[in-house]
Amino acid sequence: MKWEKTDVDKSETFAALLGWAALDVWGDIPRDIQEALFETALKGREDDRQELARLLHDRHPRTLHPVKPS
């Protein structure tokens, strides 16, 4: 009998692959898309905000953006 991944397993695998791809190209993504991805990823995870920001800035120093004018 061949073992097959469930749809949930596949979804988790694909989400992880997409996440790694986003990390790899983060510096090339337009700022508005970066912000949308960042905010979506952190929904309900406010405690992780600074750590994720640090990870992204460490991997892609040119993503250090000045504060947006209000």
PDB file of N, CA, C and O in Angstrom, residues 23-52:
ATOM      1  N   LEU A  23      10.669  34.428   1.423  1.00  0.00           N
ATOM      2  CA  LEU A  23      11.896  34.843   2.117  1.00  0.00           C
ATOM      3  C   LEU A  23      13.045  35.059   1.138  1.00  0.00           C
ATOM      4  O   LEU A  23      13.811  36.009   1.266  1.00  0.00           O
ATOM      5  N   ASP A  24      13.155  34.180   0.165  1.00  0.00           N
ATOM      6  CA  ASP A  24      14.249  34.273  -0.803  1.00  0.00           C
ATOM      7  C   ASP A  24      14.173  35.525  -1.669  1.00  0.00           C
ATOM      8  O   ASP A  24      15.205  36.084  -2.043  1.00  0.00           O
ATOM      9  N   VAL A  25      12.977  35.965  -2.012  1.00  0.00           N
ATOM     10  CA  VAL A  25      12.834  37.103  -2.925  1.00  0.00           C
ATOM     11  C   VAL A  25      12.336  38.371  -2.222  1.00  0.00           C
ATOM     12  O   VAL A  25      12.012  39.360  -2.876  1.00  0.00           O
ATOM     13  N   TRP A  26      12.297  38.355  -0.914  1.00  0.00           N
ATOM     14  CA  TRP A  26      11.714  39.457  -0.138  1.00  0.00           C
ATOM     15  C   TRP A  26      12.225  40.829  -0.573  1.00  0.00           C
ATOM     16  O   TRP A  26      11.451  41.768  -0.757  1.00  0.00           O
ATOM     17  N   GLY A  27      13.507  40.974  -0.768  1.00  0.00           N
ATOM     18  CA  GLY A  27      14.081  42.264  -1.132  1.00  0.00           C
ATOM     19  C   GLY A  27      13.664  42.751  -2.503  1.00  0.00           C
ATOM     20  O   GLY A  27      13.785  43.942  -2.803  1.00  0.00           O
ATOM     21  N   ASP A  28      13.164  41.868  -3.345  1.00  0.00           N
ATOM     22  CA  ASP A  28      12.732  42.239  -4.693  1.00  0.00           C
ATOM     23  C   ASP A  28      11.236  42.523  -4.786  1.00  0.00           C
ATOM     24  O   ASP A  28      10.747  42.966  -5.816  1.00  0.00           O
ATOM     25  N   ILE A  29      10.516  42.248  -3.707  1.00  0.00           N
ATOM     26  CA  ILE A  29       9.064  42.437  -3.688  1.00  0.00           C
ATOM     27  C   ILE A  29       8.767  43.911  -3.387  1.00  0.00           C
ATOM     28  O   ILE A  29       9.388  44.502  -2.508  1.00  0.00           O
ATOM     29  N   PRO A  30       7.823  44.515  -4.111  1.00  0.00           N
ATOM     30  CA  PRO A  30       7.464  45.912  -3.822  1.00  0.00           C
ATOM     31  C   PRO A  30       7.011  46.081  -2.367  1.00  0.00           C
ATOM     32  O   PRO A  30       6.434  45.166  -1.763  1.00  0.00           O
ATOM     33  N   ARG A  31       7.301  47.245  -1.823  1.00  0.00           N
ATOM     34  CA  ARG A  31       7.037  47.503  -0.409  1.00  0.00           C
ATOM     35  C   ARG A  31       5.589  47.232  -0.012  1.00  0.00           C
ATOM     36  O   ARG A  31       5.324  46.650   1.041  1.00  0.00           O
ATOM     37  N   ASP A  32       4.625  47.640  -0.824  1.00  0.00           N
ATOM     38  CA  ASP A  32       3.229  47.443  -0.444  1.00  0.00           C
ATOM     39  C   ASP A  32       2.886  45.956  -0.348  1.00  0.00           C
ATOM     40  O   ASP A  32       2.117  45.540   0.518  1.00  0.00           O
ATOM     41  N   ILE A  33       3.496  45.152  -1.203  1.00  0.00           N
ATOM     42  CA  ILE A  33       3.278  43.698  -1.144  1.00  0.00           C
ATOM     43  C   ILE A  33       3.975  43.133   0.093  1.00  0.00           C
ATOM     44  O   ILE A  33       3.415  42.283   0.795  1.00  0.00           O
ATOM     45  N   GLN A  34       5.199  43.606   0.380  1.00  0.00           N
ATOM     46  CA  GLN A  34       5.902  43.178   1.593  1.00  0.00           C
ATOM     47  C   GLN A  34       5.040  43.441   2.819  1.00  0.00           C
ATOM     48  O   GLN A  34       4.886  42.571   3.680  1.00  0.00           O
ATOM     49  N   GLU A  35       4.504  44.644   2.903  1.00  0.00           N
ATOM     50  CA  GLU A  35       3.701  45.015   4.074  1.00  0.00           C
ATOM     51  C   GLU A  35       2.445  44.151   4.183  1.00  0.00           C
ATOM     52  O   GLU A  35       2.078  43.721   5.277  1.00  0.00           O
ATOM     53  N   ALA A  36       1.804  43.885   3.052  1.00  0.00           N
ATOM     54  CA  ALA A  36       0.597  43.052   3.071  1.00  0.00           C
ATOM     55  C   ALA A  36       0.925  41.632   3.524  1.00  0.00           C
ATOM     56  O   ALA A  36       0.210  41.051   4.348  1.00  0.00           O
ATOM     57  N   LEU A  37       2.015  41.063   3.001  1.00  0.00           N
ATOM     58  CA  LEU A  37       2.424  39.720   3.410  1.00  0.00           C
ATOM     59  C   LEU A  37       2.798  39.684   4.891  1.00  0.00           C
ATOM     60  O   LEU A  37       2.407  38.773   5.632  1.00  0.00           O
ATOM     61  N   PHE A  38       3.563  40.686   5.319  1.00  0.00           N
ATOM     62  CA  PHE A  38       4.002  40.765   6.709  1.00  0.00           C
ATOM     63  C   PHE A  38       2.801  40.832   7.655  1.00  0.00           C
ATOM     64  O   PHE A  38       2.707  40.066   8.617  1.00  0.00           O
ATOM     65  N   GLU A  39       1.869  41.733   7.363  1.00  0.00           N
ATOM     66  CA  GLU A  39       0.693  41.890   8.227  1.00  0.00           C
ATOM     67  C   GLU A  39      -0.186  40.643   8.212  1.00  0.00           C
ATOM     68  O   GLU A  39      -0.711  40.231   9.244  1.00  0.00           O
ATOM     69  N   THR A  40      -0.343  40.032   7.051  1.00  0.00           N
ATOM     70  CA  THR A  40      -1.146  38.809   6.956  1.00  0.00           C
ATOM     71  C   THR A  40      -0.509  37.677   7.740  1.00  0.00           C
ATOM     72  O   THR A  40      -1.196  36.940   8.449  1.00  0.00           O
ATOM     73  N   ALA A  41       0.806  37.555   7.631  1.00  0.00           N
ATOM     74  CA  ALA A  41       1.520  36.492   8.348  1.00  0.00           C
ATOM     75  C   ALA A  41       1.407  36.652   9.861  1.00  0.00           C
ATOM     76  O   ALA A  41       1.423  35.663  10.593  1.00  0.00           O
ATOM     77  N   LEU A  42       1.261  37.882  10.320  1.00  0.00           N
ATOM     78  CA  LEU A  42       1.269  38.140  11.758  1.00  0.00           C
ATOM     79  C   LEU A  42      -0.108  38.284  12.387  1.00  0.00           C
ATOM     80  O   LEU A  42      -0.205  38.581  13.574  1.00  0.00           O
ATOM     81  N   LYS A  43      -1.156  38.059  11.610  1.00  0.00           N
ATOM     82  CA  LYS A  43      -2.497  38.134  12.202  1.00  0.00           C
ATOM     83  C   LYS A  43      -2.578  37.194  13.397  1.00  0.00           C
ATOM     84  O   LYS A  43      -2.339  36.000  13.284  1.00  0.00           O
ATOM     85  N   GLY A  44      -2.896  37.773  14.549  1.00  0.00           N
ATOM     86  CA  GLY A  44      -3.014  36.977  15.769  1.00  0.00           C
ATOM     87  C   GLY A  44      -1.685  36.544  16.367  1.00  0.00           C
ATOM     88  O   GLY A  44      -1.658  35.715  17.264  1.00  0.00           O
ATOM     89  N   ARG A  45      -0.584  37.115  15.884  1.00  0.00           N
ATOM     90  CA  ARG A  45       0.750  36.715  16.364  1.00  0.00           C
ATOM     91  C   ARG A  45       1.605  37.940  16.668  1.00  0.00           C
ATOM     92  O   ARG A  45       2.758  38.022  16.278  1.00  0.00           O
ATOM     93  N   GLU A  46       1.041  38.923  17.349  1.00  0.00           N
ATOM     94  CA  GLU A  46       1.741  40.176  17.635  1.00  0.00           C
ATOM     95  C   GLU A  46       3.079  39.963  18.343  1.00  0.00           C
ATOM     96  O   GLU A  46       4.010  40.736  18.141  1.00  0.00           O
ATOM     97  N   ASP A  47       3.175  38.923  19.145  1.00  0.00           N
ATOM     98  CA  ASP A  47       4.428  38.667  19.874  1.00  0.00           C
ATOM     99  C   ASP A  47       5.583  38.325  18.939  1.00  0.00           C
ATOM    100  O   ASP A  47       6.741  38.424  19.333  1.00  0.00           O
ATOM    101  N   ASP A  48       5.291  37.933  17.717  1.00  0.00           N
ATOM    102  CA  ASP A  48       6.330  37.541  16.760  1.00  0.00           C
ATOM    103  C   ASP A  48       6.758  38.680  15.827  1.00  0.00           C
ATOM    104  O   ASP A  48       7.674  38.516  15.027  1.00  0.00           O
ATOM    105  N   ARG A  49       6.110  39.834  15.924  1.00  0.00           N
ATOM    106  CA  ARG A  49       6.342  40.947  15.006  1.00  0.00           C
ATOM    107  C   ARG A  49       7.820  41.362  14.939  1.00  0.00           C
ATOM    108  O   ARG A  49       8.402  41.439  13.856  1.00  0.00           O
ATOM    109  N   GLN A  50       8.426  41.651  16.062  1.00  0.00           N
ATOM    110  CA  GLN A  50       9.814  42.124  16.070  1.00  0.00           C
ATOM    111  C   GLN A  50      10.785  41.060  15.574  1.00  0.00           C
ATOM    112  O   GLN A  50      11.725  41.362  14.842  1.00  0.00           O
ATOM    113  N   GLU A  51      10.539  39.818  15.955  1.00  0.00           N
ATOM    114  CA  GLU A  51      11.437  38.742  15.530  1.00  0.00           C
ATOM    115  C   GLU A  51      11.380  38.526  14.017  1.00  0.00           C
ATOM    116  O   GLU A  51      12.417  38.360  13.368  1.00  0.00           O
ATOM    117  N   LEU A  52      10.188  38.553  13.444  1.00  0.00           N
ATOM    118  CA  LEU A  52      10.070  38.400  11.988  1.00  0.00           C
ATOM    119  C   LEU A  52      10.688  39.592  11.267  1.00  0.00           C
ATOM    120  O   LEU A  52      11.404  39.424  10.278  1.00  0.00           O
TER     121      LEU A  52
END
